[in-house]
Amino acid sequence: MAITDWPTDERPRERLLKFGAEALSDAELLAIFLRTGVAGCSAVDLARDLLQHFGGMRRLLAAPQAEFSEARGLGPAKFAQLQAVLELARRHLAEEMTAQSVIDSPAATRRFLQAELRDRSQEVFAVLFLDNQHRLRAFERLFYGTIDQASVHPREVVKAALRHQAAAVILAHNHPSGVAEPSAADRQITTRLCAALDLIDVRVLDHLVVGEQIVSFAERGWL
């Protein structure tokens, strides 16, 4: 049965408008994005099948284009639409941080970094560049690959801090394994970066390691 044949108060779009998006299941939210099902399968049924096929919402959202586009009911157009939605969400989070001090909104900072880094398949080292009121001036992904002293160059971080006229920074990188426990190399490169940035009077407020959880160097007393 098509969703248009369902009782009005059971249709995902109408339920969202009446109760808010948080009241919907993952399948119902995905069904609104899909808009239509396939032959013999409503959009909600198709959404349930896709969530089962990919192993959940996060894996579906993080799926590479080829894998995503091969799934029933999807394709390159849907992939492009989804990437646009995800980028809008990231930019919304960035605007939220720009409007207030990151010190006053640590939850927003963590949400932003999780959206940017958590589901990436390789390690990415990034920096939040802040003004003297600790509001976001810029976010840059600077280095890719295994994070160690050979791949993260303090000189480049210093150049970027000067370019953005930053007064402070928050360092961040992800662990694709999902285990956010910092390594010895993570601690060593943090020490080097703190020393390099101190030469230009830029404070390192924190280094956040993103996995399934987020580990804060500042909270552990390592800065």
CSV table of C-alpha atoms in Angstrom, one decimal:
chain,number,residue,atom,x,y,z
A,1,MET,CA,0.0,0.0,0.0
A,2,ALA,CA,1.4,3.4,-0.9
A,3,ILE,CA,1.8,6.0,1.9
A,4,THR,CA,-0.8,8.2,0.2
A,5,ASP,CA,-3.3,5.5,1.0
A,6,TRP,CA,-2.4,5.5,4.7
A,7,PRO,CA,-4.5,7.3,7.3
A,8,THR,CA,-3.3,10.9,7.4
A,9,ASP,CA,-2.1,10.8,11.0
A,10,GLU,CA,0.1,7.8,10.2
A,11,ARG,CA,2.0,9.3,7.3
A,12,PRO,CA,5.6,10.3,8.1
A,13,ARG,CA,5.4,13.8,6.6
A,14,GLU,CA,2.2,14.7,8.4
A,15,ARG,CA,3.5,13.2,11.7
A,16,LEU,CA,6.7,15.3,11.4
A,17,LEU,CA,4.6,18.5,10.9
A,18,LYS,CA,2.4,17.7,13.8
A,19,PHE,CA,4.8,16.2,16.4
A,20,GLY,CA,8.3,17.3,15.2
A,21,ALA,CA,11.1,15.4,13.5
A,22,GLU,CA,12.3,13.9,16.8
A,23,ALA,CA,9.0,11.9,17.0
A,24,LEU,CA,9.8,9.9,13.9
A,25,SER,CA,11.8,6.7,13.6
A,26,ASP,CA,14.9,6.4,11.4
A,27,ALA,CA,12.8,4.6,8.8
A,28,GLU,CA,10.2,7.3,8.8
A,29,LEU,CA,12.8,10.1,8.5
A,30,LEU,CA,14.5,8.3,5.6
A,31,ALA,CA,11.2,7.7,3.9
A,32,ILE,CA,10.6,11.5,3.8
A,33,PHE,CA,14.0,11.9,2.1
A,34,LEU,CA,13.2,9.0,-0.4
A,35,ARG,CA,9.8,10.5,-1.1
A,36,THR,CA,8.7,7.4,-3.0
A,37,GLY,CA,9.1,3.7,-2.7
A,38,VAL,CA,9.6,1.1,-5.5
A,39,ALA,CA,7.1,-1.4,-7.1
A,40,GLY,CA,5.3,-3.3,-4.3
A,41,CYS,CA,7.2,-1.4,-1.5
A,42,SER,CA,6.2,1.8,0.2
A,43,ALA,CA,8.8,4.5,1.0
A,44,VAL,CA,8.8,3.4,4.7
A,45,ASP,CA,9.2,-0.3,3.8
A,46,LEU,CA,12.1,0.6,1.4
A,47,ALA,CA,13.7,2.7,4.1
A,48,ARG,CA,13.5,-0.2,6.6
A,49,ASP,CA,15.1,-2.5,4.0
A,50,LEU,CA,17.9,0.1,3.3
A,51,LEU,CA,18.7,0.5,7.0
A,52,GLN,CA,18.9,-3.2,7.4
A,53,HIS,CA,21.1,-3.5,4.2
A,54,PHE,CA,23.6,-0.9,5.4
A,55,GLY,CA,23.5,-1.8,9.0
A,56,GLY,CA,21.9,1.4,10.3
A,57,MET,CA,21.5,5.1,9.6
A,58,ARG,CA,25.2,6.1,10.2
A,59,ARG,CA,26.5,3.5,7.8
A,60,LEU,CA,24.0,4.5,5.1
A,61,LEU,CA,24.9,8.2,5.5
A,62,ALA,CA,28.7,7.4,5.3
A,63,ALA,CA,28.5,4.9,2.4
A,64,PRO,CA,30.7,5.8,-0.6
A,65,GLN,CA,28.9,6.8,-3.8
A,66,ALA,CA,29.3,3.5,-5.6
A,67,GLU,CA,27.9,1.4,-2.8
A,68,PHE,CA,25.1,3.9,-2.0
A,69,SER,CA,24.0,4.2,-5.7
A,70,GLU,CA,23.8,0.5,-6.2
A,71,ALA,CA,21.2,0.0,-3.5
A,72,ARG,CA,17.6,-0.4,-4.5
A,73,GLY,CA,15.7,2.8,-4.7
A,74,LEU,CA,18.8,5.0,-4.5
A,75,GLY,CA,21.2,6.2,-7.2
A,76,PRO,CA,23.5,9.1,-8.0
A,77,ALA,CA,20.8,11.8,-7.7
A,78,LYS,CA,19.8,10.6,-4.2
A,79,PHE,CA,23.5,10.5,-3.3
A,80,ALA,CA,23.9,14.1,-4.4
A,81,GLN,CA,20.8,15.2,-2.5
A,82,LEU,CA,22.0,13.4,0.7
A,83,GLN,CA,25.5,14.9,0.5
A,84,ALA,CA,23.8,18.4,0.2
A,85,VAL,CA,21.7,17.7,3.3
A,86,LEU,CA,24.7,16.5,5.3
A,87,GLU,CA,26.7,19.6,4.3
A,88,LEU,CA,23.8,21.9,5.2
A,89,ALA,CA,23.8,20.2,8.7
A,90,ARG,CA,27.6,20.8,9.1
A,91,ARG,CA,27.3,24.4,8.0
A,92,HIS,CA,24.4,24.9,10.5
A,93,LEU,CA,26.6,23.6,13.3
A,94,ALA,CA,29.5,25.8,12.2
A,95,GLU,CA,27.2,28.9,12.3
A,96,GLU,CA,26.0,27.9,15.7
A,97,MET,CA,29.6,27.9,16.9
A,98,THR,CA,30.4,31.2,15.1
A,99,ALA,CA,27.7,33.0,17.0
A,100,GLN,CA,29.1,32.2,20.5
A,101,SER,CA,32.3,31.3,22.3
A,102,VAL,CA,33.2,27.7,21.9
A,103,ILE,CA,34.1,27.7,25.7
A,104,ASP,CA,30.4,28.5,26.3
A,105,SER,CA,29.2,25.8,23.9
A,106,PRO,CA,31.3,22.7,24.2
A,107,ALA,CA,28.4,20.5,23.2
A,108,ALA,CA,28.1,22.4,19.9
A,109,THR,CA,31.8,22.0,19.3
A,110,ARG,CA,31.7,18.3,19.8
A,111,ARG,CA,28.6,17.9,17.6
A,112,PHE,CA,30.4,19.8,14.8
A,113,LEU,CA,33.5,17.7,15.1
A,114,GLN,CA,31.6,14.5,15.2
A,115,ALA,CA,29.7,15.5,12.0
A,116,GLU,CA,33.0,16.5,10.3
A,117,LEU,CA,35.3,13.7,11.4
A,118,ARG,CA,33.7,10.7,13.1
A,119,ASP,CA,32.7,8.6,10.0
A,120,ARG,CA,35.7,9.3,7.8
A,121,SER,CA,37.6,6.2,6.6
A,122,GLN,CA,41.1,7.7,7.1
A,123,GLU,CA,42.6,9.8,9.8
A,124,VAL,CA,42.1,13.6,9.3
A,125,PHE,CA,43.9,16.3,11.4
A,126,ALA,CA,41.9,19.5,11.6
A,127,VAL,CA,42.0,22.8,13.4
A,128,LEU,CA,39.4,25.2,14.7
A,129,PHE,CA,40.8,28.7,14.5
A,130,LEU,CA,39.3,31.1,17.1
A,131,ASP,CA,39.3,34.8,17.7
A,132,ASN,CA,40.2,36.4,21.0
A,133,GLN,CA,36.6,35.8,22.2
A,134,HIS,CA,37.0,32.1,21.3
A,135,ARG,CA,34.4,32.3,18.5
A,136,LEU,CA,35.1,30.3,15.4
A,137,ARG,CA,36.9,32.1,12.6
A,138,ALA,CA,37.7,29.1,10.4
A,139,PHE,CA,37.8,25.4,10.3
A,140,GLU,CA,40.4,23.6,8.2
A,141,ARG,CA,41.3,19.9,7.6
A,142,LEU,CA,45.0,20.2,7.2
A,143,PHE,CA,46.5,16.7,7.1
A,144,TYR,CA,45.3,13.3,6.0
A,145,GLY,CA,46.6,9.8,6.9
A,146,THR,CA,48.2,8.4,10.0
A,147,ILE,CA,48.7,11.2,12.5
A,148,ASP,CA,52.3,11.2,13.7
A,149,GLN,CA,55.3,13.6,13.8
A,150,ALA,CA,56.1,13.0,10.1
A,151,SER,CA,52.6,13.7,8.7
A,152,VAL,CA,51.6,16.7,10.9
A,153,HIS,CA,53.8,19.7,10.3
A,154,PRO,CA,53.7,22.4,13.0
A,155,ARG,CA,55.0,25.0,10.4
A,156,GLU,CA,51.8,24.6,8.4
A,157,VAL,CA,49.6,24.9,11.4
A,158,VAL,CA,51.4,28.1,12.4
A,159,LYS,CA,51.0,29.5,8.9
A,160,ALA,CA,47.3,28.7,8.9
A,161,ALA,CA,46.9,30.4,12.4
A,162,LEU,CA,48.6,33.5,11.1
A,163,ARG,CA,46.5,33.5,7.9
A,164,HIS,CA,43.3,33.3,9.9
A,165,GLN,CA,44.6,35.8,12.5
A,166,ALA,CA,43.7,33.3,15.2
A,167,ALA,CA,44.1,34.1,18.9
A,168,ALA,CA,43.5,30.4,19.9
A,169,VAL,CA,43.0,27.0,18.4
A,170,ILE,CA,41.4,23.7,19.1
A,171,LEU,CA,43.2,20.8,17.5
A,172,ALA,CA,41.2,17.7,16.5
A,173,HIS,CA,41.6,14.4,14.7
A,174,ASN,CA,39.7,11.2,14.3
A,175,HIS,CA,40.4,7.6,14.9
A,176,PRO,CA,38.6,5.6,12.1
A,177,SER,CA,38.6,2.5,14.4
A,178,GLY,CA,36.1,4.3,16.6
A,179,VAL,CA,38.4,4.0,19.7
A,180,ALA,CA,39.2,7.6,20.7
A,181,GLU,CA,42.0,6.8,23.2
A,182,PRO,CA,45.0,9.0,22.3
A,183,SER,CA,48.2,7.4,21.3
A,184,ALA,CA,51.7,8.3,22.3
A,185,ALA,CA,52.2,9.9,18.9
A,186,ASP,CA,49.0,12.0,19.5
A,187,ARG,CA,50.5,13.3,22.7
A,188,GLN,CA,53.9,14.0,21.1
A,189,ILE,CA,52.6,16.0,18.2
A,190,THR,CA,50.3,18.0,20.5
A,191,THR,CA,53.4,19.0,22.6
A,192,ARG,CA,55.2,20.1,19.4
A,193,LEU,CA,52.2,22.1,18.2
A,194,CYS,CA,51.7,23.8,21.5
A,195,ALA,CA,55.4,24.9,21.5
A,196,ALA,CA,55.2,26.1,17.9
A,197,LEU,CA,52.0,28.1,18.4
A,198,ASP,CA,53.2,29.6,21.7
A,199,LEU,CA,55.9,31.3,19.7
A,200,ILE,CA,53.2,33.4,17.9
A,201,ASP,CA,51.1,33.8,21.1
A,202,VAL,CA,48.3,31.5,19.9
A,203,ARG,CA,46.9,29.3,22.7
A,204,VAL,CA,46.0,25.7,22.2
A,205,LEU,CA,42.7,25.3,24.2
A,206,ASP,CA,42.3,21.6,23.6
A,207,HIS,CA,43.0,18.6,21.4
A,208,LEU,CA,40.0,16.5,20.8
A,209,VAL,CA,40.2,12.9,19.5
A,210,VAL,CA,37.0,11.8,17.7
A,211,GLY,CA,35.8,8.2,17.7
A,212,GLU,CA,32.6,6.7,18.9
A,213,GLN,CA,33.2,9.1,21.9
A,214,ILE,CA,35.4,12.2,22.1
A,215,VAL,CA,38.5,12.4,24.3
A,216,SER,CA,39.7,15.8,25.5
A,217,PHE,CA,43.3,16.5,26.2
A,218,ALA,CA,42.3,19.5,28.3
A,219,GLU,CA,39.9,17.4,30.5
A,220,ARG,CA,42.7,14.9,31.1
A,221,GLY,CA,45.1,17.7,32.2
A,222,TRP,CA,47.5,17.1,29.3
A,223,LEU,CA,47.7,20.8,28.2
